[in-house]
mmCIF file of C-alpha atoms in Angstrom:
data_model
loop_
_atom_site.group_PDB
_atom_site.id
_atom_site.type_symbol
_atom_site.label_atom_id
_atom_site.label_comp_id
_atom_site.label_asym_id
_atom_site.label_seq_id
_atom_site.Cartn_x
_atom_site.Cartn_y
_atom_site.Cartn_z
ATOM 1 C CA UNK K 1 -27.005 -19.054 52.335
ATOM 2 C CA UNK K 2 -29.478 -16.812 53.122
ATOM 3 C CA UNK K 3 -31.937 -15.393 50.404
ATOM 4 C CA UNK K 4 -30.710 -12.090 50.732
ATOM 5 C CA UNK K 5 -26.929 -12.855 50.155
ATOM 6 C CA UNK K 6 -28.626 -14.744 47.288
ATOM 7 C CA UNK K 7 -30.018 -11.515 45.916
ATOM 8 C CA UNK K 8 -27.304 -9.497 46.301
ATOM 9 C CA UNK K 9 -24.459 -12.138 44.762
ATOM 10 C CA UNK K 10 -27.135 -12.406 41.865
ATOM 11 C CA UNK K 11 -27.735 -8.104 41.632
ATOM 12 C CA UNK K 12 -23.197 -7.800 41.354
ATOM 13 C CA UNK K 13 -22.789 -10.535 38.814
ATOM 14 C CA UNK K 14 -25.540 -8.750 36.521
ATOM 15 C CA UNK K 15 -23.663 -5.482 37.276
ATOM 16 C CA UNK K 16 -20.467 -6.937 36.468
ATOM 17 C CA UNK K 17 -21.606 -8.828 33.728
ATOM 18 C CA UNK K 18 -23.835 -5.200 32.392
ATOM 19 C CA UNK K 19 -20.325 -2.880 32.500
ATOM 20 C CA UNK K 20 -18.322 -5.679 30.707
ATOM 21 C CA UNK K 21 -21.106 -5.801 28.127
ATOM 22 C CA UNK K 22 -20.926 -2.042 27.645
ATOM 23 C CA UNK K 23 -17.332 -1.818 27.283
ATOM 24 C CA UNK K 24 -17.277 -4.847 24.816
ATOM 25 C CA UNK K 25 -19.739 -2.695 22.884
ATOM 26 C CA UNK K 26 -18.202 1.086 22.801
ATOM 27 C CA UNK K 27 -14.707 -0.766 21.847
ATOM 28 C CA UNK K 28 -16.533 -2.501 18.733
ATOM 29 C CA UNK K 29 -18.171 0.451 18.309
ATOM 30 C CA UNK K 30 -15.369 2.343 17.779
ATOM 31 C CA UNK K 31 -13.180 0.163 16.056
ATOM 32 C CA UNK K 32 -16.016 0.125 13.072
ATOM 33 C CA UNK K 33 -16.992 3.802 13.359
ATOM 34 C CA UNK K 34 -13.163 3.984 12.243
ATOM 35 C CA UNK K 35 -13.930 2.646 9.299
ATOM 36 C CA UNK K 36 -10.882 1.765 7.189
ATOM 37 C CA UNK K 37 -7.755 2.997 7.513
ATOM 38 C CA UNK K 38 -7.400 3.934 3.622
ATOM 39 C CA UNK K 39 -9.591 4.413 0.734
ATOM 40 C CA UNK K 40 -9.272 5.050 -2.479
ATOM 41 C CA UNK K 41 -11.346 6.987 -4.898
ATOM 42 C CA UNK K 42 -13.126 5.357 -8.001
ATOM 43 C CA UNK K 43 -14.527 8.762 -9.425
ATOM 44 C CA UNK K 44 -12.445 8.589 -12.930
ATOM 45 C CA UNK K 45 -13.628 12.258 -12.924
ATOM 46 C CA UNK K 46 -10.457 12.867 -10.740
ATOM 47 C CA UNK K 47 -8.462 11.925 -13.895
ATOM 48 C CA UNK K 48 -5.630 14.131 -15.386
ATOM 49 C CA UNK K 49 -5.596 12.901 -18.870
ATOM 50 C CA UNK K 50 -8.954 11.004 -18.814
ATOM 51 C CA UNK K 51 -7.741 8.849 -22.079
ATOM 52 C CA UNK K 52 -4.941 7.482 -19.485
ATOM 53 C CA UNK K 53 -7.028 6.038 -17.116
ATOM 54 C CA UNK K 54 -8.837 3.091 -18.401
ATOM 55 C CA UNK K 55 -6.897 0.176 -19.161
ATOM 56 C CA UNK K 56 -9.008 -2.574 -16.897
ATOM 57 C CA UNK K 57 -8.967 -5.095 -19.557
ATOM 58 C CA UNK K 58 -12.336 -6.909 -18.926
ATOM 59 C CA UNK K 59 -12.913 -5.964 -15.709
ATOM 60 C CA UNK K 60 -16.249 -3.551 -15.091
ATOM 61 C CA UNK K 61 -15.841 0.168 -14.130
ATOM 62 C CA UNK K 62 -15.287 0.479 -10.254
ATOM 63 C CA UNK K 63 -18.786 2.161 -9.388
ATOM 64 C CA UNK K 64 -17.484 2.261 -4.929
ATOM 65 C CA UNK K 65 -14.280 3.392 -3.749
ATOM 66 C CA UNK K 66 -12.131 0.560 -2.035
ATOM 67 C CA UNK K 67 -11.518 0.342 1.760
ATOM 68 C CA UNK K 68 -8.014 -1.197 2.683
ATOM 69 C CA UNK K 69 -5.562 -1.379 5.632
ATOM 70 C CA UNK K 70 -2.703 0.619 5.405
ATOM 71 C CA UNK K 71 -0.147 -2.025 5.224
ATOM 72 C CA UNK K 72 -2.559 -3.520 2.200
ATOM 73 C CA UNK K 73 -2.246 -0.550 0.476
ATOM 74 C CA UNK K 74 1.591 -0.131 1.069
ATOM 75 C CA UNK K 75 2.272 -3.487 -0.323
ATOM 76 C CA UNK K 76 -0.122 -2.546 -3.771
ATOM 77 C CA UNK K 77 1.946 0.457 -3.761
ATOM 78 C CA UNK K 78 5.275 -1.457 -4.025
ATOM 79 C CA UNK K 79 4.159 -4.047 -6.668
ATOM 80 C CA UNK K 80 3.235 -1.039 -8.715
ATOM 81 C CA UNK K 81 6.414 1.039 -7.771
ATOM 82 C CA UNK K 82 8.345 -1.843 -9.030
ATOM 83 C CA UNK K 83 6.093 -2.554 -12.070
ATOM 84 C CA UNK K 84 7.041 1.334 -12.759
ATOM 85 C CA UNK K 85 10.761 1.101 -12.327
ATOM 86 C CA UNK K 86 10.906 -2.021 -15.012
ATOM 87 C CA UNK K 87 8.896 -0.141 -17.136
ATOM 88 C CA UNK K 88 5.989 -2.844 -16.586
ATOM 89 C CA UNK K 89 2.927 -1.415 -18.847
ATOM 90 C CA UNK K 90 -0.072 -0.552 -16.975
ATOM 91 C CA UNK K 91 -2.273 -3.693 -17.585
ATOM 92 C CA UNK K 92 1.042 -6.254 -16.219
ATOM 93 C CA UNK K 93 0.893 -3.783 -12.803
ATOM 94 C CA UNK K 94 -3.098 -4.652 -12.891
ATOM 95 C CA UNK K 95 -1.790 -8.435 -12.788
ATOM 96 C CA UNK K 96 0.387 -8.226 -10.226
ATOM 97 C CA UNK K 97 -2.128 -6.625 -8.035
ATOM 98 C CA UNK K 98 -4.829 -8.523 -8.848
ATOM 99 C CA UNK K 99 -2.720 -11.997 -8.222
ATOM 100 C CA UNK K 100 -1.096 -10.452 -4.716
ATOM 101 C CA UNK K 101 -4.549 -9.708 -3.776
ATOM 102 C CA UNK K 102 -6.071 -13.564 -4.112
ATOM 103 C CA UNK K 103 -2.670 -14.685 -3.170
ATOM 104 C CA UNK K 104 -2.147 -12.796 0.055
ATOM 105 C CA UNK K 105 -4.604 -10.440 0.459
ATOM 106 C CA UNK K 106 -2.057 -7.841 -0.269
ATOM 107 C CA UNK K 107 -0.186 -9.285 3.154
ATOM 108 C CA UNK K 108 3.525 -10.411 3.191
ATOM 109 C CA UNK K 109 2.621 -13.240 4.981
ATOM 110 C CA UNK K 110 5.258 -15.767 6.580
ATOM 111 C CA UNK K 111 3.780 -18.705 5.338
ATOM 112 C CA UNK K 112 1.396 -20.684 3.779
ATOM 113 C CA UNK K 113 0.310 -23.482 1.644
ATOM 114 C CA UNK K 114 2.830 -26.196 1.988
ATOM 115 C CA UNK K 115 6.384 -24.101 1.758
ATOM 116 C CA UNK K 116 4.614 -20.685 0.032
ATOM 117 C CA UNK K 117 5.740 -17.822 1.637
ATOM 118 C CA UNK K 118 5.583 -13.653 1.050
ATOM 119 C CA UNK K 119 2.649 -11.201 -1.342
ATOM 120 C CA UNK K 120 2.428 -13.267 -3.736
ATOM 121 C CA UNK K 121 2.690 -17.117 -2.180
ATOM 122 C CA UNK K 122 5.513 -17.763 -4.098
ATOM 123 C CA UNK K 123 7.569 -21.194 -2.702
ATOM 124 C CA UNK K 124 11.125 -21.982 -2.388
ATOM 125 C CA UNK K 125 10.728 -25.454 -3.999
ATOM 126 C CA UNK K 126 9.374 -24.208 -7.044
ATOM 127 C CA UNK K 127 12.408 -21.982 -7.694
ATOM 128 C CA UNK K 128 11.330 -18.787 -6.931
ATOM 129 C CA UNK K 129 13.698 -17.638 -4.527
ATOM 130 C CA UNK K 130 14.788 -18.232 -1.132
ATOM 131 C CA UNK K 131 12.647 -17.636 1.176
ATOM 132 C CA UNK K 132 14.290 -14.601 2.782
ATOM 133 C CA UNK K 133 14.421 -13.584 -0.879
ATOM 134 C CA UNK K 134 10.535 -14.240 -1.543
ATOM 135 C CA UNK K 135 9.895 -12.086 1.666
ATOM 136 C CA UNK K 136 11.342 -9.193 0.719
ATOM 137 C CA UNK K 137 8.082 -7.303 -1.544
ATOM 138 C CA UNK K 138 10.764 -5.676 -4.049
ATOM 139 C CA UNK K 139 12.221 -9.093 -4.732
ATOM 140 C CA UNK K 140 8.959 -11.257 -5.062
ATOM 141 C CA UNK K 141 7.154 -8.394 -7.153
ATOM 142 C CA UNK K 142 9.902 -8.177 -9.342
ATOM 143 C CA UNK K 143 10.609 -11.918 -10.209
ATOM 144 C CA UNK K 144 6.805 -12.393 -10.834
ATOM 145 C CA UNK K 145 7.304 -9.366 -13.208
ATOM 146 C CA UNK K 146 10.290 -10.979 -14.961
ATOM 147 C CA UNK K 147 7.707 -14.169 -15.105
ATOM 148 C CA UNK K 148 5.217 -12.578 -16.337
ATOM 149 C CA UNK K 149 7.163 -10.879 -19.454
ATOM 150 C CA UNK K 150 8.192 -15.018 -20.313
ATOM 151 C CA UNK K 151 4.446 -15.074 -21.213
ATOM 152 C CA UNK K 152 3.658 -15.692 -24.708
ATOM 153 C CA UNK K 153 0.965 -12.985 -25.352
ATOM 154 C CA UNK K 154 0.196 -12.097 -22.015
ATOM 155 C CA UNK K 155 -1.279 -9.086 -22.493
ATOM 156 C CA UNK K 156 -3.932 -10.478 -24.904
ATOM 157 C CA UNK K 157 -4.888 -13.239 -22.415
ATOM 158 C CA UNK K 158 -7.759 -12.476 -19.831
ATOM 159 C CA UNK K 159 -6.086 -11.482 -16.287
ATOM 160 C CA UNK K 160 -7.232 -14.806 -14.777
ATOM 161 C CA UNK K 161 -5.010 -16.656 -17.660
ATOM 162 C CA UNK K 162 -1.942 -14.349 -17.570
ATOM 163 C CA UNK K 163 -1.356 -14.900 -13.827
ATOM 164 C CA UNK K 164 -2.066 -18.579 -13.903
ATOM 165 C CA UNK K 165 0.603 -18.625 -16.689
ATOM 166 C CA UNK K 166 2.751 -17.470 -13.604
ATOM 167 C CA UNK K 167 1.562 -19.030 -10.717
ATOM 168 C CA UNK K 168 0.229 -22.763 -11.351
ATOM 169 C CA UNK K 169 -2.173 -22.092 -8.808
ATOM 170 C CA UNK K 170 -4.989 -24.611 -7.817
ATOM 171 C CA UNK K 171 -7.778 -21.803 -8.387
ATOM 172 C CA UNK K 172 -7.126 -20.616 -11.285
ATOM 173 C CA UNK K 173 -10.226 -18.853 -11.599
ATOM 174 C CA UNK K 174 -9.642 -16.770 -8.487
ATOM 175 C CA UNK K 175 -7.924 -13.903 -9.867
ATOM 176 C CA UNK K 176 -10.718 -12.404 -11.909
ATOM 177 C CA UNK K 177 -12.770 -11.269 -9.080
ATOM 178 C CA UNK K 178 -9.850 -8.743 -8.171
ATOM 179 C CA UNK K 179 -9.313 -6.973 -11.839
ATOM 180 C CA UNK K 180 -11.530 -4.377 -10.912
ATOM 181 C CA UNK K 181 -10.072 -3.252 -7.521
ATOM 182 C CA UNK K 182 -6.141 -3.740 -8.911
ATOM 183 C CA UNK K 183 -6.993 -1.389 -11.959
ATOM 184 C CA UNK K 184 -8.827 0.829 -9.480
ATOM 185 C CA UNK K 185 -5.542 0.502 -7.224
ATOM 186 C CA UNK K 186 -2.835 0.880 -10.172
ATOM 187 C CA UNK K 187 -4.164 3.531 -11.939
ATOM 188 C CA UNK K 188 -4.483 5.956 -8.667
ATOM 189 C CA UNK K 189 -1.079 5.210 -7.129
ATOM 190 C CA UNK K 190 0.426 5.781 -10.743
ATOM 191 C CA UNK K 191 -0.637 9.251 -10.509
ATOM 192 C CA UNK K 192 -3.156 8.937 -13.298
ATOM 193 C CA UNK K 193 -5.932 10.484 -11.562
ATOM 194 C CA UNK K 194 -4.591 13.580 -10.471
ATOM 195 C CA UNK K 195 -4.412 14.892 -6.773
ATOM 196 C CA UNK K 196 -6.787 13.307 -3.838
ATOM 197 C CA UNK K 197 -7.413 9.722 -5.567
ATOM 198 C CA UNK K 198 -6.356 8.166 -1.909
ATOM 199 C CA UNK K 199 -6.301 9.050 1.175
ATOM 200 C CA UNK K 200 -5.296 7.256 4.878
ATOM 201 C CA UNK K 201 -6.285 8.008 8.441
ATOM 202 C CA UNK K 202 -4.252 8.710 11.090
ATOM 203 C CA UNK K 203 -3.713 5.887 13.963
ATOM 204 C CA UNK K 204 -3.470 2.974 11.040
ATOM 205 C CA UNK K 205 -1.704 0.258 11.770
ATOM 206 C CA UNK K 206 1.979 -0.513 10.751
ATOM 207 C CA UNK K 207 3.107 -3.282 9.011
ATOM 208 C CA UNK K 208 4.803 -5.962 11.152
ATOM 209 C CA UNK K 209 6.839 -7.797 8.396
ATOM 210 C CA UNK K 210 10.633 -7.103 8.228
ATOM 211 C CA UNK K 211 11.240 -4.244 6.314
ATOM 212 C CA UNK K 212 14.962 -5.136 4.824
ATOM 213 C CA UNK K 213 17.191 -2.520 4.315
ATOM 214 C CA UNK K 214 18.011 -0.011 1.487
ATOM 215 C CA UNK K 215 20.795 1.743 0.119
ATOM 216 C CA UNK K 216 20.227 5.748 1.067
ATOM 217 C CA UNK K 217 20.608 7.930 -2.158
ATOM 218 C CA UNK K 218 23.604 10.506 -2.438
ATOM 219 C CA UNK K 219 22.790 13.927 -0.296
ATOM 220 C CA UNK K 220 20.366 12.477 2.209
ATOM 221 C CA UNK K 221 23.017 11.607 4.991
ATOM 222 C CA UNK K 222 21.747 14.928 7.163
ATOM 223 C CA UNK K 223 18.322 13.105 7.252
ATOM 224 C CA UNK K 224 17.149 11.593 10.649
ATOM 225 C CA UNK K 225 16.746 7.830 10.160
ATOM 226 C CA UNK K 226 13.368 7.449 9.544
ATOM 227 C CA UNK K 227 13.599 10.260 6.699
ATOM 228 C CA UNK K 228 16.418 8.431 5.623
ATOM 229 C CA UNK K 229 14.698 4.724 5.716
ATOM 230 C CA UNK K 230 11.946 6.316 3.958
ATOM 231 C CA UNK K 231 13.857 7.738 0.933
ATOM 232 C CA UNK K 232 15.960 5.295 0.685
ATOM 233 C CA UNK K 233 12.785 2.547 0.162
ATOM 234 C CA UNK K 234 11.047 5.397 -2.334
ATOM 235 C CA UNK K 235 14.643 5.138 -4.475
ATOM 236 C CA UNK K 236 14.897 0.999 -4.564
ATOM 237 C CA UNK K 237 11.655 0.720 -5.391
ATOM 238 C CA UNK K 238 9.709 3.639 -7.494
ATOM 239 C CA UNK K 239 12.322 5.591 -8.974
ATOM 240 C CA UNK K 240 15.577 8.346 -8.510
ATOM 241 C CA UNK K 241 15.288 9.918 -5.575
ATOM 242 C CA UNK K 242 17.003 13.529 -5.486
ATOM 243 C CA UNK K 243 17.531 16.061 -2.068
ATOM 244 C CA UNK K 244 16.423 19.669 -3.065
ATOM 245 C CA UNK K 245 16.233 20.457 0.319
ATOM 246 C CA UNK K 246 16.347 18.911 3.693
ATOM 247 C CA UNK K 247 15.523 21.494 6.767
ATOM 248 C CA UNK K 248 13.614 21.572 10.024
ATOM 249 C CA UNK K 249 16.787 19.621 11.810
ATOM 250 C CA UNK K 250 16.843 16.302 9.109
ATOM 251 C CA UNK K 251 12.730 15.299 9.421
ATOM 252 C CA UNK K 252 11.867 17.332 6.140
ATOM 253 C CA UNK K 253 12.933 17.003 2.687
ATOM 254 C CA UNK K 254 11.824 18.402 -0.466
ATOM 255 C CA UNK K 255 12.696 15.952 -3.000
ATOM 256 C CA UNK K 256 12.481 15.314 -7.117
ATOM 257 C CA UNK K 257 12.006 11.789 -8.403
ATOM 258 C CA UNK K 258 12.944 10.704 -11.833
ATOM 259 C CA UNK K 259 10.610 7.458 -12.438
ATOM 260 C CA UNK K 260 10.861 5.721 -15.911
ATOM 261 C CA UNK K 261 8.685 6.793 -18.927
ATOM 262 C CA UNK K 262 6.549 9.638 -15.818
ATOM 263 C CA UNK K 263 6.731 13.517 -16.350
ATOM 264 C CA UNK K 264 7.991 14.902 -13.600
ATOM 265 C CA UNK K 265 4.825 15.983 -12.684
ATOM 266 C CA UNK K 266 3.216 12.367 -12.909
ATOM 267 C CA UNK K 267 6.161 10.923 -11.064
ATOM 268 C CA UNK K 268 5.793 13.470 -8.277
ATOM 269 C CA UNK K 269 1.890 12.378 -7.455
ATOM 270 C CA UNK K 270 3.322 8.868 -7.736
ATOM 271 C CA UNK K 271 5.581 9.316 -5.135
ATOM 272 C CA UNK K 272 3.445 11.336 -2.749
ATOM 273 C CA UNK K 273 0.629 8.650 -3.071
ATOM 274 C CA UNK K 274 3.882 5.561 -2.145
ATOM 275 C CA UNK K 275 4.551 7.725 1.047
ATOM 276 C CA UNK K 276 0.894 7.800 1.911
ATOM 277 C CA UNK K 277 0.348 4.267 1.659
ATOM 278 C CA UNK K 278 3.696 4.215 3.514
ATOM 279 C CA UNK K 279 3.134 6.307 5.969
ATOM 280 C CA UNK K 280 1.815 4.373 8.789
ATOM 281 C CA UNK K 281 5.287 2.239 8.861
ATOM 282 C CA UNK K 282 7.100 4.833 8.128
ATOM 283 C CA UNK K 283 5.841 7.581 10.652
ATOM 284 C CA UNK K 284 5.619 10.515 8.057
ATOM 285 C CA UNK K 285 3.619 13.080 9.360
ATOM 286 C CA UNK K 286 2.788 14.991 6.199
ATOM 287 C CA UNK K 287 3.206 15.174 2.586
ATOM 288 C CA UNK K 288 3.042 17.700 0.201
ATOM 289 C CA UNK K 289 2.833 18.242 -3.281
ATOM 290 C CA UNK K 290 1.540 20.813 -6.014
ATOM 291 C CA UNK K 291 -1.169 23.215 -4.275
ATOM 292 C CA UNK K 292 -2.460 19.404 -1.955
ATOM 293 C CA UNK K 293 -0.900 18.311 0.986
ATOM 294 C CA UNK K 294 -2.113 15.287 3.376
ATOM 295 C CA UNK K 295 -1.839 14.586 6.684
ATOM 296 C CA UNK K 296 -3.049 11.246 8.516
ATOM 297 C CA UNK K 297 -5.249 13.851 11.345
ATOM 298 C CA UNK K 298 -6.252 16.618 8.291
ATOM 299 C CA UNK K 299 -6.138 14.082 5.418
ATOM 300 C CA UNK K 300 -5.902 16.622 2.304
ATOM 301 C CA UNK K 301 -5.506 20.340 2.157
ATOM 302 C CA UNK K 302 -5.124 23.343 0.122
ATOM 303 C CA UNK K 303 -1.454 24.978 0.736
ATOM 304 C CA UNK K 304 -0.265 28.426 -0.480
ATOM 305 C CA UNK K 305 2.283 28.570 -1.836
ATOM 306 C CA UNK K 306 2.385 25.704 -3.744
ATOM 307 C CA UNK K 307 5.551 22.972 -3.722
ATOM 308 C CA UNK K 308 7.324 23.794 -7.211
ATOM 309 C CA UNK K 309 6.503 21.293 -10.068
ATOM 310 C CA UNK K 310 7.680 18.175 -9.863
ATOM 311 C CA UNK K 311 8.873 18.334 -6.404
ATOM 312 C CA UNK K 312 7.460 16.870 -3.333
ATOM 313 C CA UNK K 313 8.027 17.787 0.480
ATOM 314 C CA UNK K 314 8.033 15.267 3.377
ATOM 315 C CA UNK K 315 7.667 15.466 7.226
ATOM 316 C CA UNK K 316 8.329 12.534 9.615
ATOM 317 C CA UNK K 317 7.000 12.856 12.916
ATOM 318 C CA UNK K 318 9.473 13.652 15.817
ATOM 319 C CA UNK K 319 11.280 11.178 17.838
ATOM 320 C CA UNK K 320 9.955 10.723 20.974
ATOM 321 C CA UNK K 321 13.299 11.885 22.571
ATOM 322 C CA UNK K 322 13.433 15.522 21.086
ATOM 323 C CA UNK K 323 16.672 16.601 23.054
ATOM 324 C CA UNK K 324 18.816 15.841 20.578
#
């Protein structure tokens, strides 16, 4: 071959190799300028009723918020919806966090050590559940709930000893290191910090686990279905869901929520902070509540008028057919 070819093959491979290089490096780039898809806020400054907020047991004040992926905060916002709707105290929802988060990493997974399965890595064999049963989040956060309460004393015990009262697991230290980011978690999505505690971006991911079905409340039948999947999840698992109105051809509803041992007011952040960490499945397009209202592209906003007390109003994004 002659020694020009040479040069030449030598000059395209380095050009090829160059662009591919540069590509690899802009898509990194952007996939960590991103950032996370949700945070939430550690500032107990944000809180409401400030003698409400701290109940983190041993675990040290958060001093940084926490970065998650949307579908990690979706799940944390079920086991505490649920932990809510049994009238779980505060420090048992911190638990359950904490555990899903060494467990599963806040991820319903499919499988994993030996015939574990689901959030919390619960297993078949053990008597848990079956394991379409331990997949569903509402089922497998509620039976480790109903374990938890069989717990002589458990809210005396240090975190790490109350969930390994539950679990049996063969790192029973684990849990500890999460108290801090589950009370951080728990007491935001309760509502106990007021308006703006967390927040997601738009373009996060959706969660890929199968999302069983729910019973749709009384008065939401003019909703379009993914208003109606949505409200019907927010009812089985946080609290009473009830239609004030729903408008703008069945994507909107405003909407009250009755949630056990909540003022309306509480139980209305609650819920607008379970369809923000649901909103990525879900496809809501806004939220509002009070004088705040989020939006994955504006995050959160000042709106006048305000949405009435107690009340919250919802947006799903239209279908992609809009001829109907």
């Amino acid at each position: 071959m002659r020694a020009w070819v040479k040069v030449l093959l030598v000059v395209i491979l380095l050009a090829i190799a160059t662009g591919a290089f540069f590509v690899v490096r802009s898509l990194f780039a952007t996939a960590v300028d991103a950032g996370p898809e949700c945070i939430v806020g550690h500032d107990p400054s944000l809180s409401v009723a400030q003698e409400t907020v701290v109940d983190l047991g041993s675990a040290t004040p958060a001093t940084a918020d926490i970065g998650l992926a949307a579908v990690q905060l979706q799940h944390a916002s079920t086991i505490n919806a649920v932990g809510l709707t049994k009238q779980i105290p505060l420090r048992g929802r911190i638990i359950a966090v904490a555990t899903a988060l060494q467990e599963s990493s806040l991820r319903n997974l499919s499988g994993g050590d030996r015939d574990s399965v689901g959030l919390f890595q619960q297993r078949p064999s053990q008597g848990w559940g079956t394991i379409e049963q331990i997949s569903d989040p509402i089922y497998s956060a509620g039976i480790f709930y109903d374990r938890l309460l069989q717990v002589q004393d458990w809210q005396d015990l240090p975190l790490t000893e109350a969930a390994q009262e539950v679990q049996y697991s063969g790192h029973p230290d684990a849990y500890a290191k999460w108290e801090t980011e589950a009370a951080q978690m728990v007491n935001a999505l309760s509502g106990n910090w007021g308006i703006a505690a967390l927040s997601c971006r738009d373009g996060a991911a959706a969660s890929t686990a199968h999302a069983p079905s729910r019973e749709l409340p009384p008065g939401f039948e003019p909703a379009r279905a993914a208003l109606a999947e949505l409200i019907a999840a927010a009812d089985s698992e946080l609290g009473v869901v009830s239609p004030i109105i729903i408008e703008d051809d069945g994507r909107t509803a405003v909407v009250s929520i009755a949630v056990p041992e909540l003022s309306a007011e509480t139980a209305s952040i609650a819920l607008t902070y379970w369809i923000v960490a649901h909103a990525a499945s879900a496809g809501v397009d806004g939220v509002s509540v009070a004088t705040s209202s989020w939006s994955g592209e504006n995050q959160w906003a000042t709106i006048d008028p305000a949405v009435p007390d107690g009340q919250v109003r919802v947006t799903v994004v239209k279908p992609a057919d809009t001829s109907s």
